[in-house]
Coordinates of C-alpha atoms in Angstrom, one line a residue:
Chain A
X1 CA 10.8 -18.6 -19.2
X2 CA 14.3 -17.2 -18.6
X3 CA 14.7 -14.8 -15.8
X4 CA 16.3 -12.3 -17.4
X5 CA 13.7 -12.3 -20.5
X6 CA 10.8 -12.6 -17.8
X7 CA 12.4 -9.3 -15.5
X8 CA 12.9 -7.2 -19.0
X9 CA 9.3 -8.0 -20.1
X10 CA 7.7 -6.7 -17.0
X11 CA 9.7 -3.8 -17.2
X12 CA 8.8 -3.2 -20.7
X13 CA 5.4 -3.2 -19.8
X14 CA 5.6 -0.9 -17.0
X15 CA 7.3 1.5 -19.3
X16 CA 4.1 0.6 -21.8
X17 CA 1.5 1.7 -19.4
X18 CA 3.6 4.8 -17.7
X19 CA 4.4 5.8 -21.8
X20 CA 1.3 4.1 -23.6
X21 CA 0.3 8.5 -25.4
X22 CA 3.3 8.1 -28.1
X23 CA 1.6 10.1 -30.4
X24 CA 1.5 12.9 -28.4
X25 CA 4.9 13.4 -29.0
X26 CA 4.0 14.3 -32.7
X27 CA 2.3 17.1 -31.4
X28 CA 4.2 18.4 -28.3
X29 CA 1.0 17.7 -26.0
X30 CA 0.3 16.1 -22.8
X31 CA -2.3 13.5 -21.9
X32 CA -4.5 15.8 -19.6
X33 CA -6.8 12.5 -18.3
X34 CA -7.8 11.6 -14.9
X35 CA -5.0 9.2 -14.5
X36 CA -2.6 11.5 -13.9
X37 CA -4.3 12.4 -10.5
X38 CA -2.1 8.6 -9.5
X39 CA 1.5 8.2 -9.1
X40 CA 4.0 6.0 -11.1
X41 CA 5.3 4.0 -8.2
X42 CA 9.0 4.7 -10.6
X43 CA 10.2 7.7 -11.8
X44 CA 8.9 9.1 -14.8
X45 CA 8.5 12.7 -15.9
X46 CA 5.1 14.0 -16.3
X47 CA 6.0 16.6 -18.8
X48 CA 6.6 13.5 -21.1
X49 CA 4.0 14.1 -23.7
X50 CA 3.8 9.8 -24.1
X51 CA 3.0 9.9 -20.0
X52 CA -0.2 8.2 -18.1
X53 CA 0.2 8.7 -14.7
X54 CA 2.3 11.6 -12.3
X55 CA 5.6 11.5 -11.5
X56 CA 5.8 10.9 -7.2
X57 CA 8.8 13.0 -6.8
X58 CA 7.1 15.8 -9.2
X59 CA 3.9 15.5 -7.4
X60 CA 5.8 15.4 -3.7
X61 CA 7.3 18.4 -4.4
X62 CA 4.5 20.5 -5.7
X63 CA 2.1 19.9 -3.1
X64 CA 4.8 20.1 -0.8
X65 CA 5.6 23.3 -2.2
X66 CA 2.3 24.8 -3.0
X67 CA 0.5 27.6 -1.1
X68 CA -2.0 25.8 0.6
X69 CA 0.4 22.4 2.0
X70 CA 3.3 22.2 3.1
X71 CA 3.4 18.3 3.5
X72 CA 1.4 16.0 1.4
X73 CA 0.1 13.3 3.0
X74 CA -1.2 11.8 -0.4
X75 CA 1.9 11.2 -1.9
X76 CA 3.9 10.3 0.4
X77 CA 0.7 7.6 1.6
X78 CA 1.6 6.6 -2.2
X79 CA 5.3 6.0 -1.7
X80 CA 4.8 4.5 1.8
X81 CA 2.6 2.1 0.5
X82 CA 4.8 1.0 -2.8
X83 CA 7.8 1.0 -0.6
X84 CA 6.1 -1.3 2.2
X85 CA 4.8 -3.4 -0.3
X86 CA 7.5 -4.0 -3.0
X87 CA 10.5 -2.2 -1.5
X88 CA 13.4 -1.5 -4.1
X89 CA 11.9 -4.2 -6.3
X90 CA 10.0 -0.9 -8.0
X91 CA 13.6 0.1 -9.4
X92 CA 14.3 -3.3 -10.5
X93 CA 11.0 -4.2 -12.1
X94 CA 8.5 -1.0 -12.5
X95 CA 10.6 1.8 -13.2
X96 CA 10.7 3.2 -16.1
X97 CA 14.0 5.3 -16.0
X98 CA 16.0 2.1 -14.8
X99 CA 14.8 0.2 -18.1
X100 CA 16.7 2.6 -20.0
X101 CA 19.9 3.1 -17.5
X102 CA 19.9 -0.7 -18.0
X103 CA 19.6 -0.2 -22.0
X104 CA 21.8 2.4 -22.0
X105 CA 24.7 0.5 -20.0
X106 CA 24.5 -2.3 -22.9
X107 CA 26.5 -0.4 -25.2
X108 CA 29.9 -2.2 -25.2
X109 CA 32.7 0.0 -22.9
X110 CA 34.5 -0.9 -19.7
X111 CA 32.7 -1.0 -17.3
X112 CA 33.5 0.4 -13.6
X113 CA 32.4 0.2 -10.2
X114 CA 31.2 3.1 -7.7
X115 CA 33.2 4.0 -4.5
X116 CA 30.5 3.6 -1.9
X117 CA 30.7 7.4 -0.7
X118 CA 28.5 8.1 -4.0
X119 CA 25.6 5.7 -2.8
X120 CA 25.0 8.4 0.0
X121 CA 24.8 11.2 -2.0
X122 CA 20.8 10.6 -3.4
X123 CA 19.9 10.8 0.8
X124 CA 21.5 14.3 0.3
X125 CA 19.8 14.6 -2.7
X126 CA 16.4 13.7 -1.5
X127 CA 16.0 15.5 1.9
X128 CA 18.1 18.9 -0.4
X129 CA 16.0 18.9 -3.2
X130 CA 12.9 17.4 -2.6
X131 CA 12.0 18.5 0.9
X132 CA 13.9 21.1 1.9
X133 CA 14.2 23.8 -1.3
X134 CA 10.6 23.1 -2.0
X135 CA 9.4 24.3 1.0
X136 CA 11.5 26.4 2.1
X137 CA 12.4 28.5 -0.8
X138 CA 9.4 30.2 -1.7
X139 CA 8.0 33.2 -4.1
X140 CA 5.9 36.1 -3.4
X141 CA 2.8 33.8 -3.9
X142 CA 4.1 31.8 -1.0
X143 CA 5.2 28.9 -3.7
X144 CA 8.1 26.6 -3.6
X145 CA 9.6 24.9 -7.4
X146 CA 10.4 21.7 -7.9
X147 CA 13.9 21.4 -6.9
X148 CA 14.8 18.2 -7.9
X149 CA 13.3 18.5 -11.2
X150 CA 14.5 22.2 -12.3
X151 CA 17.6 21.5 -11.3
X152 CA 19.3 17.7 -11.6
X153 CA 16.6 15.3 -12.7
X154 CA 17.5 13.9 -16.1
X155 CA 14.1 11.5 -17.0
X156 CA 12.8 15.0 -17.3
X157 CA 14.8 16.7 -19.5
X158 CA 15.4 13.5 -21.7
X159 CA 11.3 12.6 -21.4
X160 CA 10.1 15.9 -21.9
X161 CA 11.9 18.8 -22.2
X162 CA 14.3 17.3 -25.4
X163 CA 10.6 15.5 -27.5
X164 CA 8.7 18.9 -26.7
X165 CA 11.5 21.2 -27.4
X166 CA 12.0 19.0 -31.0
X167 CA 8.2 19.1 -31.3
X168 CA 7.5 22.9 -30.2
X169 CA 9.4 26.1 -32.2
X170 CA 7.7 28.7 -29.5
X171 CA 9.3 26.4 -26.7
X172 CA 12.9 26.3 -28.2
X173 CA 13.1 30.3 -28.4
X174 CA 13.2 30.1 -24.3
X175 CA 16.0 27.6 -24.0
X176 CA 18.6 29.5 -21.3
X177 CA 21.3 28.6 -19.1
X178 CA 18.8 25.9 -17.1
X179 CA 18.0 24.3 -20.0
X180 CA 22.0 24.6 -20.8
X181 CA 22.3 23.0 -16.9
X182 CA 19.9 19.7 -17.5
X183 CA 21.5 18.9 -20.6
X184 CA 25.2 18.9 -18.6
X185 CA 23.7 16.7 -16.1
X186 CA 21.6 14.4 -18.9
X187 CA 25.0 13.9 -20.3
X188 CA 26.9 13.3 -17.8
X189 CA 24.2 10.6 -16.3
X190 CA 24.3 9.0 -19.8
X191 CA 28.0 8.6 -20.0
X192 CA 27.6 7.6 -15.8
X193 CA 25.1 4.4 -17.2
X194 CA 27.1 3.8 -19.9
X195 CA 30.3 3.3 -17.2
X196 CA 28.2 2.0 -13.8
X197 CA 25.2 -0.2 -13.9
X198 CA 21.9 2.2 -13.1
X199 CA 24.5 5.1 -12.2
X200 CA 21.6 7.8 -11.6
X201 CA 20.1 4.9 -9.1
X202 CA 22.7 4.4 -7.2
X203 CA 24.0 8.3 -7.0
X204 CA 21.4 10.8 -7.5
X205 CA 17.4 9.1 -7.5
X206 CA 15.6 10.2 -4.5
X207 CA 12.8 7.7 -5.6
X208 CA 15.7 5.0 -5.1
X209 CA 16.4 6.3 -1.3
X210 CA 13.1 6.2 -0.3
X211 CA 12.4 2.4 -1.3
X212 CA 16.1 1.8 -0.3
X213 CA 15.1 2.4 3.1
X214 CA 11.7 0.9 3.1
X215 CA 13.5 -2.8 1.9
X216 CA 14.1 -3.5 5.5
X217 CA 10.3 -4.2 6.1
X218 CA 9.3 -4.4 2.1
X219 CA 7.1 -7.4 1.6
X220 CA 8.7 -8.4 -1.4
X221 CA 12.2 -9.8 -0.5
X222 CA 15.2 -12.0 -0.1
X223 CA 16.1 -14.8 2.1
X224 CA 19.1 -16.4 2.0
X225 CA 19.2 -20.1 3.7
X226 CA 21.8 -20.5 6.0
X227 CA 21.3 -24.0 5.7
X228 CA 22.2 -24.3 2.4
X229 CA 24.7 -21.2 1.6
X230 CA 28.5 -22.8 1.3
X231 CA 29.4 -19.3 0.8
X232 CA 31.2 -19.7 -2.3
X233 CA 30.4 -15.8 -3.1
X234 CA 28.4 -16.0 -7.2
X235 CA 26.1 -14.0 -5.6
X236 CA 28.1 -11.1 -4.6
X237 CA 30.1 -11.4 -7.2
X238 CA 27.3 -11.0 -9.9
X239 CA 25.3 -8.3 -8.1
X240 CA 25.5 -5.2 -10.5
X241 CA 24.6 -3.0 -7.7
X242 CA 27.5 -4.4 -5.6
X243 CA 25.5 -6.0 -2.6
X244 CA 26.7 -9.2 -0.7
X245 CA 23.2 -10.8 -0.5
X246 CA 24.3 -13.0 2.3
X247 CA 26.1 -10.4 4.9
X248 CA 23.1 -7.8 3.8
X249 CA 19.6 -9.4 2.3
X250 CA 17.9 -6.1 3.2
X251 CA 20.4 -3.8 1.8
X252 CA 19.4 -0.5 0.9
X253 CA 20.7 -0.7 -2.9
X254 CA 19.4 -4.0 -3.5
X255 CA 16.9 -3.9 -6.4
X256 CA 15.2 -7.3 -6.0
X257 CA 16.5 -8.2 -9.5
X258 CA 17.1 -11.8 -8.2
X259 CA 20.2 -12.5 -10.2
X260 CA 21.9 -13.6 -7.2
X261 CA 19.1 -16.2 -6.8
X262 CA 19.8 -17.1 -10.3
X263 CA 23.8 -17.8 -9.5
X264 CA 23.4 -19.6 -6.4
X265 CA 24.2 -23.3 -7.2
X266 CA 22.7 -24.2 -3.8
X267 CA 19.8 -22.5 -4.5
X268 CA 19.8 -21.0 -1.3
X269 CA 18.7 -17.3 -2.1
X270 CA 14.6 -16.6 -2.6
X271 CA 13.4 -13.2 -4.2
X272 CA 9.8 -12.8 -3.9
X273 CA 7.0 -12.2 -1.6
X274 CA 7.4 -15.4 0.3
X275 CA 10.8 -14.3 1.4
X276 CA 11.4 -12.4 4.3
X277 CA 14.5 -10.7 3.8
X278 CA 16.0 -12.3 7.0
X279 CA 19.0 -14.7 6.4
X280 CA 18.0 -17.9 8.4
X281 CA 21.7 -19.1 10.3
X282 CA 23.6 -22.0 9.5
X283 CA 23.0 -25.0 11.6
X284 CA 26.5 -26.0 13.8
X285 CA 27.9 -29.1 12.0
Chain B
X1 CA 15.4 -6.5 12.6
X2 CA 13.6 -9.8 13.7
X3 CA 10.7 -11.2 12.0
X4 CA 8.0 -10.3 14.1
X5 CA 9.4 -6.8 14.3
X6 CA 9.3 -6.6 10.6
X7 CA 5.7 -7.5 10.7
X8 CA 4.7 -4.7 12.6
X9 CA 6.6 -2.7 10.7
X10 CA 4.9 -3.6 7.3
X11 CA 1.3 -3.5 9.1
X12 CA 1.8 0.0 10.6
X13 CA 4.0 1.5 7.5
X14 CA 0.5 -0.1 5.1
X15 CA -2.0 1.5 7.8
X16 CA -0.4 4.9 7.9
X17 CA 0.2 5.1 4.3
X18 CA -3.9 4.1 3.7
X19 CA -4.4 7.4 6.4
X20 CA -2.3 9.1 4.6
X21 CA -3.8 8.9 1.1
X22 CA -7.4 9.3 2.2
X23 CA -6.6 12.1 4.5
X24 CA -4.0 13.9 2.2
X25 CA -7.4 12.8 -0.5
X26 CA -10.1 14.2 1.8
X27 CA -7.8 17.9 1.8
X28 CA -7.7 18.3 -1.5
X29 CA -3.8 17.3 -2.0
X30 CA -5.0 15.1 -5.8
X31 CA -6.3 18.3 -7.5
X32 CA -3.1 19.8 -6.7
X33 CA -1.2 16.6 -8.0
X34 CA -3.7 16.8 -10.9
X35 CA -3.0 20.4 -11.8
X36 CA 0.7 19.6 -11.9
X37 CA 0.6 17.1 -13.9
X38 CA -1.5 17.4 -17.0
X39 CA 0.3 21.4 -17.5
X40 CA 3.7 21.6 -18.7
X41 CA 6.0 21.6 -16.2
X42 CA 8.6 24.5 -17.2
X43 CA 11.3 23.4 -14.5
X44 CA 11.0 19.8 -15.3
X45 CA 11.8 20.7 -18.8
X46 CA 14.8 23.1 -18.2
X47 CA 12.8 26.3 -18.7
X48 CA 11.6 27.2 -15.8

């Protein structure tokens, strides 16, 4: 099977078993099982009426901001783990809201790439809006909101609040100025992925800078040979999230997508769990 | 980062994230994950 066909399969299923309540849409309702005590290791809204399983930055922020923790330990056990174990190869392969940045960038414009100053901004992002506000910002109950999701995250406005504000009259007479906010930032994400490969990756998700950092250890990885590298530069150049797999195997954008593998004539690069991220040197001639 | 280093890395980082889940478990932390998640979530939507 084709490597493309075989990446875009997996990632359809992940978005089949974090989605699999569709008709719950028909109805403006949420699935209200025991699943949804787990995390999606990707991002994806759990105010989608069609969702299984919570969303980790949701969930991280609302224990984080709730009156009886200020840290979870639960969550962030969760992220720890998925990032140790797969690294950015969740946003390549598992996440939900990449598979539809990536179907969304299909539609036939010119296509741009980022200056690297934007790649910082989801740090900003994640230690602003999903530490920070949450706990610090708090009500007379002693309760912090959801930053990062009342304020910027798009998967939740196009998930859930767009299908339940369709499906629900009582819920479309309290549309206000937030509401008026998310849809600014939906659009302008949408027009970003239609422009930049997996824009809201690379700028805004704070789901993206927490495995970005954890692909310096993550089991799954990539190797690059030195042996066998003539550093003829396919890989870089076909890396949609601008990496340079030889100078940086372990870099913080790279999403495990293993196209570079796919380029290399040499077939020096290896994407998986064997690899070990570490570029072996190239043997003196 | 050699690759011994990196071993220990992904040994500790997998050891303190099982700690973390089962104590962050053991508190109570899942019902409050729970709660979240099977109620609307007003800011997630825009409306809250």
């Amino acid at each position: 099977m084709k490597h493309a066909l075989k990446r875009k399969l997996i990632q359809i299923v992940a978005f089949g078993y974090s989605n699999p309540y569709l008709m719950n849409f028909k109805g403006g309702k949420l699935y209200q099982g025991k699943w949804k005590q787990f995390c999606n290791p990707g991002l994806n809204c759990y105010s989608c009426p069609a969702a299984s399983l919570a969303c980790p930055i949701g969930a991280l922020q609302s224990v984080n901001g709730s009156k009886n923790f200020t840290v979870s330990f639960y969550v962030t056990g969760l992220l720890l783990a998925f990032g140790v174990l797969f690294g950015r190869a969740v946003c390549g392969w598992l996440c939900p809201f990449g598979l539809v940045q990536e179907l969304i960038h299909r539609i036939p414009t010119p296509k741009f790439k980022l200056k690297k100053v934007f790649l910082y901004v989801k740090y900003v992002v994640l230690v602003v809006f999903a530490f920070v506000l949450p706990i610090a910002v708090t009500d007379y109950m002693g309760m912090g909101k959801p930053a990062f999701c009342q304020y910027i995250c798009p998967a939740g406005t196009l998930e859930g609040g767009v299908p339940l504000l369709l499906a629900n009259g009582a819920l479309r007479q309290t549309v206000g100025s937030l509401f008026t906010l998310k849809m600014a930032i939906l659009i302008v994400t949408v027009i970003g992925c239609v422009l930049v490969y997996r824009f809201f990756c690379k700028t805004l998700c704070p789901l993206g800078a927490i495995y970005g950092l954890l692909n310096k250890i993550s089991i799954y990885g990539l190797k690059v040979d030195g042996h066998k590298c003539i550093g003829c530069g396919k890989c870089r150049q076909i890396c949609r999230m601008e990496v340079d797999p030889v100078k940086s195997p372990d870099s913080a954008e790279c999403i495990r997508c293993g196209e570079c593998a796919k380029a290399c004539p040499e077939g020096a690069i290896c994407v998986g769990f064997a690899a070990t991220g570490q570029k072996s040197e190239r043997q003196p001639s | 980062m050699d690759s011994r280093a990196k071993r220990v890395a992904r040994i500790a980082g997998l050891f303190t994230a099982c700690g973390f889940v089962l104590y962050g478990a053991l508190r109570g932390e899942v019902s409050v994950v729970l709660n979240k998640a099977v109620n609307l979530c007003f800011e997630c939507i825009g409306l809250g």
